[in-house]
PDB file of C-alpha atoms and ligand atoms in Angstrom:
ATOM      1  CA  MET A   1      66.899 -19.469  36.667  1.00  0.00           C
ATOM      2  CA  LYS A   2      69.996 -21.299  37.844  1.00  0.00           C
ATOM      3  CA  LEU A   3      70.012 -25.015  37.076  1.00  0.00           C
ATOM      4  CA  LEU A   4      72.543 -27.337  38.668  1.00  0.00           C
ATOM      5  CA  ARG A   5      73.361 -30.951  39.366  1.00  0.00           C
ATOM      6  CA  TYR A   6      74.142 -32.138  42.893  1.00  0.00           C
ATOM      7  CA  GLY A   7      75.294 -35.336  44.572  1.00  0.00           C
ATOM      8  CA  ALA A   8      78.056 -37.909  44.215  1.00  0.00           C
ATOM      9  CA  PRO A   9      80.052 -38.152  40.943  1.00  0.00           C
ATOM     10  CA  GLY A  10      78.104 -40.173  38.403  1.00  0.00           C
ATOM     11  CA  ALA A  11      74.926 -40.066  40.507  1.00  0.00           C
ATOM     12  CA  GLU A  12      74.053 -36.361  40.315  1.00  0.00           C
ATOM     13  CA  LYS A  13      70.445 -35.232  40.539  1.00  0.00           C
ATOM     14  CA  PRO A  14      68.925 -32.178  38.877  1.00  0.00           C
ATOM     15  CA  GLY A  15      68.229 -29.110  40.976  1.00  0.00           C
ATOM     16  CA  LEU A  16      67.748 -25.407  40.890  1.00  0.00           C
ATOM     17  CA  LEU A  17      69.137 -22.669  43.080  1.00  0.00           C
ATOM     18  CA  ASP A  18      66.374 -20.721  44.805  1.00  0.00           C
ATOM     19  CA  ALA A  19      66.409 -17.009  45.640  1.00  0.00           C
ATOM     20  CA  SER A  20      67.981 -17.668  49.043  1.00  0.00           C
ATOM     21  CA  GLY A  21      70.832 -19.714  47.581  1.00  0.00           C
ATOM     22  CA  ARG A  22      69.451 -23.107  48.632  1.00  0.00           C
ATOM     23  CA  VAL A  23      69.112 -26.067  46.311  1.00  0.00           C
ATOM     24  CA  ARG A  24      65.658 -27.352  45.321  1.00  0.00           C
ATOM     25  CA  ASP A  25      65.181 -30.856  43.978  1.00  0.00           C
ATOM     26  CA  LEU A  26      64.041 -31.108  40.362  1.00  0.00           C
ATOM     27  CA  SER A  27      64.205 -34.889  40.060  1.00  0.00           C
ATOM     28  CA  GLY A  28      60.408 -35.150  40.107  1.00  0.00           C
ATOM     29  CA  VAL A  29      60.241 -32.914  37.036  1.00  0.00           C
ATOM     30  CA  ILE A  30      63.239 -33.819  34.839  1.00  0.00           C
ATOM     31  CA  SER A  31      65.620 -36.771  35.020  1.00  0.00           C
ATOM     32  CA  ASP A  32      68.758 -34.642  34.537  1.00  0.00           C
ATOM     33  CA  VAL A  33      69.952 -31.192  33.468  1.00  0.00           C
ATOM     34  CA  ALA A  34      70.911 -32.657  30.117  1.00  0.00           C
ATOM     35  CA  GLY A  35      69.842 -33.195  26.527  1.00  0.00           C
ATOM     36  CA  ASP A  36      66.166 -32.612  25.773  1.00  0.00           C
ATOM     37  CA  ALA A  37      65.536 -31.106  29.225  1.00  0.00           C
ATOM     38  CA  LEU A  38      67.447 -28.079  27.930  1.00  0.00           C
ATOM     39  CA  ARG A  39      65.137 -27.470  24.966  1.00  0.00           C
ATOM     40  CA  PRO A  40      63.114 -24.246  25.123  1.00  0.00           C
ATOM     41  CA  ASP A  41      59.767 -25.916  25.936  1.00  0.00           C
ATOM     42  CA  THR A  42      61.174 -27.706  28.981  1.00  0.00           C
ATOM     43  CA  ILE A  43      63.112 -24.640  30.130  1.00  0.00           C
ATOM     44  CA  ALA A  44      59.844 -22.670  29.921  1.00  0.00           C
ATOM     45  CA  LYS A  45      58.098 -25.331  32.009  1.00  0.00           C
ATOM     46  CA  LEU A  46      60.853 -25.189  34.641  1.00  0.00           C
ATOM     47  CA  SER A  47      60.749 -21.389  34.709  1.00  0.00           C
ATOM     48  CA  ALA A  48      57.046 -21.523  35.514  1.00  0.00           C
ATOM     49  CA  LEU A  49      57.586 -23.658  38.628  1.00  0.00           C
ATOM     50  CA  ASP A  50      57.354 -22.126  42.080  1.00  0.00           C
ATOM     51  CA  PRO A  51      60.702 -23.081  43.695  1.00  0.00           C
ATOM     52  CA  GLU A  52      58.951 -23.181  47.085  1.00  0.00           C
ATOM     53  CA  SER A  53      56.895 -26.113  45.798  1.00  0.00           C
ATOM     54  CA  LEU A  54      60.042 -28.200  45.294  1.00  0.00           C
ATOM     55  CA  SER A  55      61.643 -30.027  48.189  1.00  0.00           C
ATOM     56  CA  LEU A  56      64.674 -28.441  49.789  1.00  0.00           C
ATOM     57  CA  VAL A  57      67.939 -30.380  49.441  1.00  0.00           C
ATOM     58  CA  ASP A  58      70.079 -30.841  52.559  1.00  0.00           C
ATOM     59  CA  GLY A  59      73.394 -29.014  52.619  1.00  0.00           C
ATOM     60  CA  SER A  60      74.733 -25.922  50.967  1.00  0.00           C
ATOM     61  CA  PRO A  61      76.482 -25.705  47.599  1.00  0.00           C
ATOM     62  CA  GLN A  62      78.906 -23.206  49.163  1.00  0.00           C
ATOM     63  CA  ASP A  63      79.827 -25.715  51.841  1.00  0.00           C
ATOM     64  CA  ASP A  64      78.971 -29.395  52.106  1.00  0.00           C
ATOM     65  CA  LEU A  65      76.868 -30.187  49.040  1.00  0.00           C
ATOM     66  CA  ARG A  66      78.891 -31.389  46.071  1.00  0.00           C
ATOM     67  CA  LEU A  67      77.929 -30.014  42.681  1.00  0.00           C
ATOM     68  CA  GLY A  68      78.554 -31.889  39.461  1.00  0.00           C
ATOM     69  CA  ALA A  69      79.069 -30.207  36.112  1.00  0.00           C
ATOM     70  CA  CYS A  70      75.951 -28.079  35.496  1.00  0.00           C
ATOM     71  CA  VAL A  71      75.172 -30.059  32.318  1.00  0.00           C
ATOM     72  CA  GLY A  72      74.994 -33.841  32.286  1.00  0.00           C
ATOM     73  CA  ASN A  73      75.811 -36.213  29.448  1.00  0.00           C
ATOM     74  CA  ILE A  74      77.436 -33.520  27.300  1.00  0.00           C
ATOM     75  CA  GLY A  75      77.547 -34.680  23.690  1.00  0.00           C
ATOM     76  CA  LYS A  76      80.098 -32.243  22.323  1.00  0.00           C
ATOM     77  CA  TYR A  77      82.448 -29.897  24.170  1.00  0.00           C
ATOM     78  CA  VAL A  78      83.612 -27.452  21.525  1.00  0.00           C
ATOM     79  CA  CYS A  79      86.269 -24.906  22.464  1.00  0.00           C
ATOM     80  CA  ILE A  80      87.251 -21.690  20.713  1.00  0.00           C
ATOM     81  CA  GLY A  81      90.946 -20.739  20.668  1.00  0.00           C
ATOM     82  CA  LEU A  82      92.597 -17.308  20.780  1.00  0.00           C
ATOM     83  CA  ASN A  83      89.303 -15.426  20.956  1.00  0.00           C
ATOM     84  CA  TYR A  84      90.691 -12.479  22.934  1.00  0.00           C
ATOM     85  CA  ALA A  85      93.186 -10.316  21.069  1.00  0.00           C
ATOM     86  CA  ASP A  86      95.331  -9.719  24.164  1.00  0.00           C
ATOM     87  CA  HIS A  87      95.468 -13.466  24.899  1.00  0.00           C
ATOM     88  CA  ALA A  88      96.561 -14.192  21.307  1.00  0.00           C
ATOM     89  CA  GLU A  89      99.321 -11.661  21.851  1.00  0.00           C
ATOM     90  CA  GLU A  90     100.569 -13.243  25.103  1.00  0.00           C
ATOM     91  CA  ALA A  91     100.506 -16.646  23.380  1.00  0.00           C
ATOM     92  CA  GLY A  92     102.669 -15.189  20.610  1.00  0.00           C
ATOM     93  CA  MET A  93     100.108 -16.082  17.966  1.00  0.00           C
ATOM     94  CA  PRO A  94      98.346 -13.988  15.329  1.00  0.00           C
ATOM     95  CA  ILE A  95      94.758 -12.827  15.856  1.00  0.00           C
ATOM     96  CA  PRO A  96      92.693 -15.440  14.020  1.00  0.00           C
ATOM     97  CA  LYS A  97      90.827 -14.460  10.864  1.00  0.00           C
ATOM     98  CA  GLU A  98      88.052 -16.879  11.717  1.00  0.00           C
ATOM     99  CA  PRO A  99      87.336 -18.833  14.902  1.00  0.00           C
ATOM    100  CA  ILE A 100      89.738 -21.619  15.862  1.00  0.00           C
ATOM    101  CA  ILE A 101      87.828 -24.706  16.945  1.00  0.00           C
ATOM    102  CA  PHE A 102      89.176 -27.549  19.019  1.00  0.00           C
ATOM    103  CA  ASN A 103      87.734 -30.290  21.139  1.00  0.00           C
ATOM    104  CA  LYS A 104      87.690 -31.140  24.837  1.00  0.00           C
ATOM    105  CA  TRP A 105      86.949 -34.842  25.355  1.00  0.00           C
ATOM    106  CA  THR A 106      83.842 -35.141  27.487  1.00  0.00           C
ATOM    107  CA  SER A 107      85.580 -37.558  29.882  1.00  0.00           C
ATOM    108  CA  ALA A 108      87.415 -34.440  31.143  1.00  0.00           C
ATOM    109  CA  VAL A 109      84.223 -32.879  32.526  1.00  0.00           C
ATOM    110  CA  VAL A 110      84.027 -32.492  36.318  1.00  0.00           C
ATOM    111  CA  GLY A 111      82.164 -30.408  38.871  1.00  0.00           C
ATOM    112  CA  PRO A 112      83.059 -26.780  39.608  1.00  0.00           C
ATOM    113  CA  ASN A 113      84.771 -27.557  42.909  1.00  0.00           C
ATOM    114  CA  ASP A 114      86.278 -30.934  42.065  1.00  0.00           C
ATOM    115  CA  ASP A 115      90.042 -31.477  42.107  1.00  0.00           C
ATOM    116  CA  ILE A 116      92.202 -30.843  39.038  1.00  0.00           C
ATOM    117  CA  GLN A 117      94.571 -33.762  38.474  1.00  0.00           C
ATOM    118  CA  VAL A 118      97.942 -32.872  36.930  1.00  0.00           C
ATOM    119  CA  PRO A 119      98.419 -35.619  34.306  1.00  0.00           C
ATOM    120  CA  ARG A 120     101.289 -38.072  34.330  1.00  0.00           C
ATOM    121  CA  GLY A 121     104.437 -36.471  32.909  1.00  0.00           C
ATOM    122  CA  SER A 122     102.940 -32.971  32.845  1.00  0.00           C
ATOM    123  CA  VAL A 123     105.119 -29.942  33.565  1.00  0.00           C
ATOM    124  CA  LYS A 124     102.847 -27.298  31.975  1.00  0.00           C
ATOM    125  CA  THR A 125      99.325 -27.640  33.372  1.00  0.00           C
ATOM    126  CA  ASP A 126      97.660 -24.252  32.880  1.00  0.00           C
ATOM    127  CA  TRP A 127      94.362 -22.484  33.585  1.00  0.00           C
ATOM    128  CA  GLU A 128      91.819 -20.601  31.401  1.00  0.00           C
ATOM    129  CA  VAL A 129      88.648 -18.949  32.738  1.00  0.00           C
ATOM    130  CA  GLU A 130      85.975 -18.954  30.015  1.00  0.00           C
ATOM    131  CA  LEU A 131      82.344 -18.172  29.320  1.00  0.00           C
ATOM    132  CA  GLY A 132      80.499 -21.376  28.424  1.00  0.00           C
ATOM    133  CA  VAL A 133      77.441 -21.459  26.166  1.00  0.00           C
ATOM    134  CA  VAL A 134      75.042 -24.394  26.534  1.00  0.00           C
ATOM    135  CA  ILE A 135      72.887 -25.291  23.541  1.00  0.00           C
ATOM    136  CA  GLY A 136      69.144 -25.801  24.076  1.00  0.00           C
ATOM    137  CA  GLU A 137      67.458 -25.844  20.678  1.00  0.00           C
ATOM    138  CA  PRO A 138      69.320 -28.102  18.225  1.00  0.00           C
ATOM    139  CA  GLY A 139      70.270 -26.797  14.806  1.00  0.00           C
ATOM    140  CA  VAL A 140      72.596 -26.806  11.834  1.00  0.00           C
ATOM    141  CA  TYR A 141      73.511 -23.898   9.506  1.00  0.00           C
ATOM    142  CA  ILE A 142      72.123 -21.509  12.121  1.00  0.00           C
ATOM    143  CA  ASP A 143      71.795 -17.867  11.087  1.00  0.00           C
ATOM    144  CA  GLU A 144      73.636 -15.464  13.349  1.00  0.00           C
ATOM    145  CA  ALA A 145      70.392 -13.498  13.804  1.00  0.00           C
ATOM    146  CA  ASP A 146      68.676 -16.619  15.219  1.00  0.00           C
ATOM    147  CA  ALA A 147      71.633 -17.948  17.186  1.00  0.00           C
ATOM    148  CA  MET A 148      70.585 -16.799  20.650  1.00  0.00           C
ATOM    149  CA  LYS A 149      67.319 -18.763  20.321  1.00  0.00           C
ATOM    150  CA  HIS A 150      69.496 -21.877  20.467  1.00  0.00           C
ATOM    151  CA  VAL A 151      71.019 -21.004  23.851  1.00  0.00           C
ATOM    152  CA  ALA A 152      69.750 -22.751  27.003  1.00  0.00           C
ATOM    153  CA  GLY A 153      72.126 -20.848  29.236  1.00  0.00           C
ATOM    154  CA  PHE A 154      75.620 -19.776  30.207  1.00  0.00           C
ATOM    155  CA  CYS A 155      78.152 -21.081  32.704  1.00  0.00           C
ATOM    156  CA  VAL A 156      81.693 -20.747  34.018  1.00  0.00           C
ATOM    157  CA  ILE A 157      84.330 -23.066  32.531  1.00  0.00           C
ATOM    158  CA  ASN A 158      87.966 -23.624  33.405  1.00  0.00           C
ATOM    159  CA  ASP A 159      89.507 -24.807  30.117  1.00  0.00           C
ATOM    160  CA  VAL A 160      92.425 -26.513  31.870  1.00  0.00           C
ATOM    161  CA  SER A 161      95.234 -27.020  29.361  1.00  0.00           C
ATOM    162  CA  GLU A 162      98.551 -28.869  29.272  1.00  0.00           C
ATOM    163  CA  ARG A 163     100.759 -26.642  27.129  1.00  0.00           C
ATOM    164  CA  GLU A 164     103.434 -29.172  26.309  1.00  0.00           C
ATOM    165  CA  PHE A 165     100.834 -31.720  25.213  1.00  0.00           C
ATOM    166  CA  GLN A 166      98.935 -28.967  23.341  1.00  0.00           C
ATOM    167  CA  LEU A 167     101.741 -27.093  21.607  1.00  0.00           C
ATOM    168  CA  ASP A 168     105.072 -28.921  21.836  1.00  0.00           C
ATOM    169  CA  ARG A 169     103.848 -32.356  20.791  1.00  0.00           C
ATOM    170  CA  ALA A 170     102.845 -33.118  17.222  1.00  0.00           C
ATOM    171  CA  GLY A 171      99.263 -32.776  16.051  1.00  0.00           C
ATOM    172  CA  SER A 172      96.175 -30.952  17.203  1.00  0.00           C
ATOM    173  CA  TRP A 173      95.629 -28.946  20.383  1.00  0.00           C
ATOM    174  CA  ASP A 174      93.169 -31.592  21.567  1.00  0.00           C
ATOM    175  CA  LYS A 175      95.954 -33.628  23.213  1.00  0.00           C
ATOM    176  CA  GLY A 176      96.432 -30.966  25.848  1.00  0.00           C
ATOM    177  CA  LYS A 177      92.785 -30.105  26.440  1.00  0.00           C
ATOM    178  CA  GLY A 178      90.953 -33.302  27.296  1.00  0.00           C
ATOM    179  CA  CYS A 179      92.905 -34.969  30.098  1.00  0.00           C
ATOM    180  CA  ASP A 180      90.738 -36.223  32.974  1.00  0.00           C
ATOM    181  CA  THR A 181      89.496 -33.361  35.220  1.00  0.00           C
ATOM    182  CA  PHE A 182      90.407 -30.682  32.623  1.00  0.00           C
ATOM    183  CA  GLY A 183      86.792 -29.521  32.284  1.00  0.00           C
ATOM    184  CA  PRO A 184      85.395 -27.992  35.499  1.00  0.00           C
ATOM    185  CA  THR A 185      81.937 -26.770  34.381  1.00  0.00           C
ATOM    186  CA  GLY A 186      79.508 -24.780  36.535  1.00  0.00           C
ATOM    187  CA  PRO A 187      78.483 -24.154  39.329  1.00  0.00           C
ATOM    188  CA  TRP A 188      75.196 -23.517  37.554  1.00  0.00           C
ATOM    189  CA  LEU A 189      73.676 -23.078  34.149  1.00  0.00           C
ATOM    190  CA  VAL A 190      72.185 -19.570  34.158  1.00  0.00           C
ATOM    191  CA  THR A 191      69.347 -18.960  31.720  1.00  0.00           C
ATOM    192  CA  PRO A 192      69.740 -15.971  29.373  1.00  0.00           C
ATOM    193  CA  ASP A 193      66.898 -13.977  30.998  1.00  0.00           C
ATOM    194  CA  GLU A 194      69.160 -13.502  34.062  1.00  0.00           C
ATOM    195  CA  ILE A 195      72.050 -12.081  32.040  1.00  0.00           C
ATOM    196  CA  ALA A 196      71.489  -8.471  31.026  1.00  0.00           C
ATOM    197  CA  ASP A 197      74.405  -8.312  28.581  1.00  0.00           C
ATOM    198  CA  VAL A 198      76.465 -11.384  27.773  1.00  0.00           C
ATOM    199  CA  ASP A 199      78.932  -9.103  25.973  1.00  0.00           C
ATOM    200  CA  ASN A 200      79.859  -7.291  29.166  1.00  0.00           C
ATOM    201  CA  LEU A 201      80.637  -9.833  31.878  1.00  0.00           C
ATOM    202  CA  ASP A 202      83.682  -9.413  34.105  1.00  0.00           C
ATOM    203  CA  MET A 203      85.747 -12.549  34.615  1.00  0.00           C
ATOM    204  CA  TRP A 204      88.699 -13.428  36.844  1.00  0.00           C
ATOM    205  CA  LEU A 205      90.930 -16.263  37.975  1.00  0.00           C
ATOM    206  CA  ASP A 206      93.237 -16.539  40.997  1.00  0.00           C
ATOM    207  CA  VAL A 207      95.893 -19.119  41.887  1.00  0.00           C
ATOM    208  CA  ASP A 208      96.372 -19.374  45.659  1.00  0.00           C
ATOM    209  CA  GLY A 209      94.608 -16.033  46.011  1.00  0.00           C
ATOM    210  CA  GLU A 210      96.861 -14.215  43.540  1.00  0.00           C
ATOM    211  CA  ARG A 211      95.037 -12.596  40.630  1.00  0.00           C
ATOM    212  CA  MET A 212      96.206 -14.099  37.327  1.00  0.00           C
ATOM    213  CA  GLN A 213      93.415 -13.352  34.882  1.00  0.00           C
ATOM    214  CA  SER A 214      91.011 -10.466  34.778  1.00  0.00           C
ATOM    215  CA  GLY A 215      89.038  -9.638  31.709  1.00  0.00           C
ATOM    216  CA  SER A 216      85.614  -9.133  30.246  1.00  0.00           C
ATOM    217  CA  THR A 217      83.559 -10.754  27.531  1.00  0.00           C
ATOM    218  CA  ALA A 218      83.459  -7.216  26.093  1.00  0.00           C
ATOM    219  CA  THR A 219      86.788  -7.952  24.382  1.00  0.00           C
ATOM    220  CA  LEU A 220      85.781 -11.228  22.722  1.00  0.00           C
ATOM    221  CA  ILE A 221      86.864 -11.125  19.068  1.00  0.00           C
ATOM    222  CA  PHE A 222      84.052 -13.398  17.851  1.00  0.00           C
ATOM    223  CA  LYS A 223      80.839 -12.921  19.849  1.00  0.00           C
ATOM    224  CA  VAL A 224      78.471 -15.662  20.992  1.00  0.00           C
ATOM    225  CA  PRO A 225      75.962 -15.482  18.069  1.00  0.00           C
ATOM    226  CA  HIS A 226      78.789 -15.654  15.552  1.00  0.00           C
ATOM    227  CA  LEU A 227      80.385 -18.622  17.329  1.00  0.00           C
ATOM    228  CA  ILE A 228      77.113 -20.587  17.367  1.00  0.00           C
ATOM    229  CA  SER A 229      76.464 -19.846  13.706  1.00  0.00           C
ATOM    230  CA  TYR A 230      80.071 -20.616  12.799  1.00  0.00           C
ATOM    231  CA  CYS A 231      80.246 -23.953  14.634  1.00  0.00           C
ATOM    232  CA  SER A 232      76.935 -25.008  13.095  1.00  0.00           C
ATOM    233  CA  GLN A 233      78.483 -24.790   9.610  1.00  0.00           C
ATOM    234  CA  PHE A 234      80.679 -27.772  10.510  1.00  0.00           C
ATOM    235  CA  MET A 235      78.447 -29.851  12.788  1.00  0.00           C
ATOM    236  CA  SER A 236      74.865 -29.996  13.964  1.00  0.00           C
ATOM    237  CA  LEU A 237      74.521 -28.639  17.472  1.00  0.00           C
ATOM    238  CA  GLN A 238      72.469 -30.702  19.921  1.00  0.00           C
ATOM    239  CA  ALA A 239      70.737 -29.890  23.196  1.00  0.00           C
ATOM    240  CA  GLY A 240      73.344 -30.125  25.920  1.00  0.00           C
ATOM    241  CA  ASP A 241      76.345 -29.398  23.731  1.00  0.00           C
ATOM    242  CA  VAL A 242      78.764 -26.875  25.230  1.00  0.00           C
ATOM    243  CA  ILE A 243      80.784 -24.183  23.476  1.00  0.00           C
ATOM    244  CA  SER A 244      83.611 -22.645  25.521  1.00  0.00           C
ATOM    245  CA  THR A 245      84.302 -19.244  24.059  1.00  0.00           C
ATOM    246  CA  GLY A 246      87.996 -18.609  24.777  1.00  0.00           C
ATOM    247  CA  THR A 247      90.058 -17.042  27.525  1.00  0.00           C
ATOM    248  CA  PRO A 248      91.292 -13.521  28.310  1.00  0.00           C
ATOM    249  CA  PRO A 249      95.005 -12.875  29.041  1.00  0.00           C
ATOM    250  CA  GLY A 250      96.802 -13.979  32.181  1.00  0.00           C
ATOM    251  CA  VAL A 251      97.247 -17.708  31.623  1.00  0.00           C
ATOM    252  CA  GLY A 252     100.323 -19.372  33.124  1.00  0.00           C
ATOM    253  CA  MET A 253     102.022 -19.622  29.733  1.00  0.00           C
ATOM    254  CA  GLY A 254     101.827 -15.827  29.460  1.00  0.00           C
ATOM    255  CA  GLN A 255     103.395 -15.054  32.862  1.00  0.00           C
ATOM    256  CA  LYS A 256     106.969 -13.800  32.971  1.00  0.00           C
ATOM    257  CA  PRO A 257     108.466 -16.248  33.656  1.00  0.00           C
ATOM    258  CA  PRO A 258     105.777 -18.807  32.762  1.00  0.00           C
ATOM    259  CA  ARG A 259     104.084 -20.396  35.755  1.00  0.00           C
ATOM    260  CA  TYR A 260     102.181 -23.674  35.842  1.00  0.00           C
ATOM    261  CA  LEU A 261      99.961 -25.443  38.346  1.00  0.00           C
ATOM    262  CA  LYS A 262     101.495 -27.525  41.109  1.00  0.00           C
ATOM    263  CA  GLY A 263      99.968 -30.007  43.511  1.00  0.00           C
ATOM    264  CA  GLY A 264      98.436 -28.317  46.536  1.00  0.00           C
ATOM    265  CA  GLU A 265      97.593 -25.068  44.808  1.00  0.00           C
ATOM    266  CA  VAL A 266      94.010 -23.823  44.690  1.00  0.00           C
ATOM    267  CA  VAL A 267      92.448 -22.242  41.600  1.00  0.00           C
ATOM    268  CA  THR A 268      89.451 -19.963  42.071  1.00  0.00           C
ATOM    269  CA  LEU A 269      87.626 -18.310  39.193  1.00  0.00           C
ATOM    270  CA  GLY A 270      84.347 -16.677  38.357  1.00  0.00           C
ATOM    271  CA  ILE A 271      82.256 -14.673  35.930  1.00  0.00           C
ATOM    272  CA  ALA A 272      79.826 -11.932  36.969  1.00  0.00           C
ATOM    273  CA  GLY A 273      76.341 -13.390  37.393  1.00  0.00           C
ATOM    274  CA  LEU A 274      77.459 -16.951  36.652  1.00  0.00           C
ATOM    275  CA  GLY A 275      79.054 -17.976  39.952  1.00  0.00           C
ATOM    276  CA  GLU A 276      82.468 -19.234  41.019  1.00  0.00           C
ATOM    277  CA  GLN A 277      84.609 -22.357  40.997  1.00  0.00           C
ATOM    278  CA  ARG A 278      87.224 -23.539  43.482  1.00  0.00           C
ATOM    279  CA  SER A 279      89.502 -26.436  42.542  1.00  0.00           C
ATOM    280  CA  LYS A 280      92.389 -27.971  44.437  1.00  0.00           C
ATOM    281  CA  VAL A 281      95.294 -29.162  42.277  1.00  0.00           C
ATOM    282  CA  LEU A 282      96.519 -32.736  42.776  1.00  0.00           C
ATOM    283  CA  PRO A 283     100.146 -33.570  41.868  1.00  0.00           C
ATOM    284  CA  ALA A 284     100.842 -35.959  39.000  1.00  0.00           C
ATOM    285  CA  GLN A 285     100.706 -39.632  39.964  1.00  0.00           C
ATOM    286  CA  GLY A 286     103.586 -41.835  38.765  1.00  0.00           C
TER     287      GLY A 286
HETATM  288 ZN1   ZN B   1      90.448 -22.080  26.127  1.00  0.00          ZN
END
C-alpha cells in the first residue's frame, strides 16, 4: 500500500495510490497520514479496504495534483550521518563506530515536488538522497529483533544540507540541516509488505539531468533494525516519527571540484519501489 497526502500546503488530505496510479481519497477513513493512523491496527484496516470503494481524486500526482510530505505532523525527524562507508570517505571523515544522530527541524518538511529554497547567505546548499523509515508502533529500548514491527513504511527523503552552516560554523550539524524546505519527504509512504528487501534498494539523484549519486541500501553500515533499536536507547519513538538513514556517495561536497545547488536547477531523485521526487531550486532571497 502506498499512502500519500495531497492538496494545498497546510491543507493536505490523506489518500492512497491505487493500482493504476490514481489517487483515492482516504479522508472518510482517517483524518491524516500521521500519528496514530500509522499504528499497525489502523494500517491493517486501511490494507483491507477495496481502493475501488474510495472516491477518485481529480488530477494526477505525476502532473497537476500537488503532494505534501507523505507523513503529516511529524514529531521527530531523526537523521543518521555517515552511514555509507564510501560517503564517509568522500566527506573526509572516519567510518563511525556507532551511528551518528542529528536532527532536522520539522519546519523544514515539504512535499516531494516542492521547491528547495537556498537560504539567505548560503553558498553550499547540497543534496542527499536517503531511505526514510516511518515509525508506526511506538516504543523505547526496542530490541533489534523486534525493530521491524515498529515500522509503518518507507519513503524517499532528500536530506538537503547547507555545508557551511553544518560544518564550518560552530556547534552541531543541525544548523545546516533544518532550514525551511530542506526536508522533501515522499511521494508516498510504502508499507513494508511491498518492499521485498529493504537492504537491497537502488537509489539515485540527478541535478539538471546529470547523475550525481547512485548507490544501494545494500552498503548501509548500520541497517534499519539496528538504527531503530539504537535511536530508541536515547528517545522514545512515536507513531509518525521519521528516521532518515544516511546518504550514499556523490553529494556536492564530494564532487571535484565541489558543486552546490544554484537557483533554477532541478533536483530529481528516487529509490526503487519508493517513487521519485522533483524539486526546483530557488535562489537565496536577500
Ligand atoms: Zn543525510
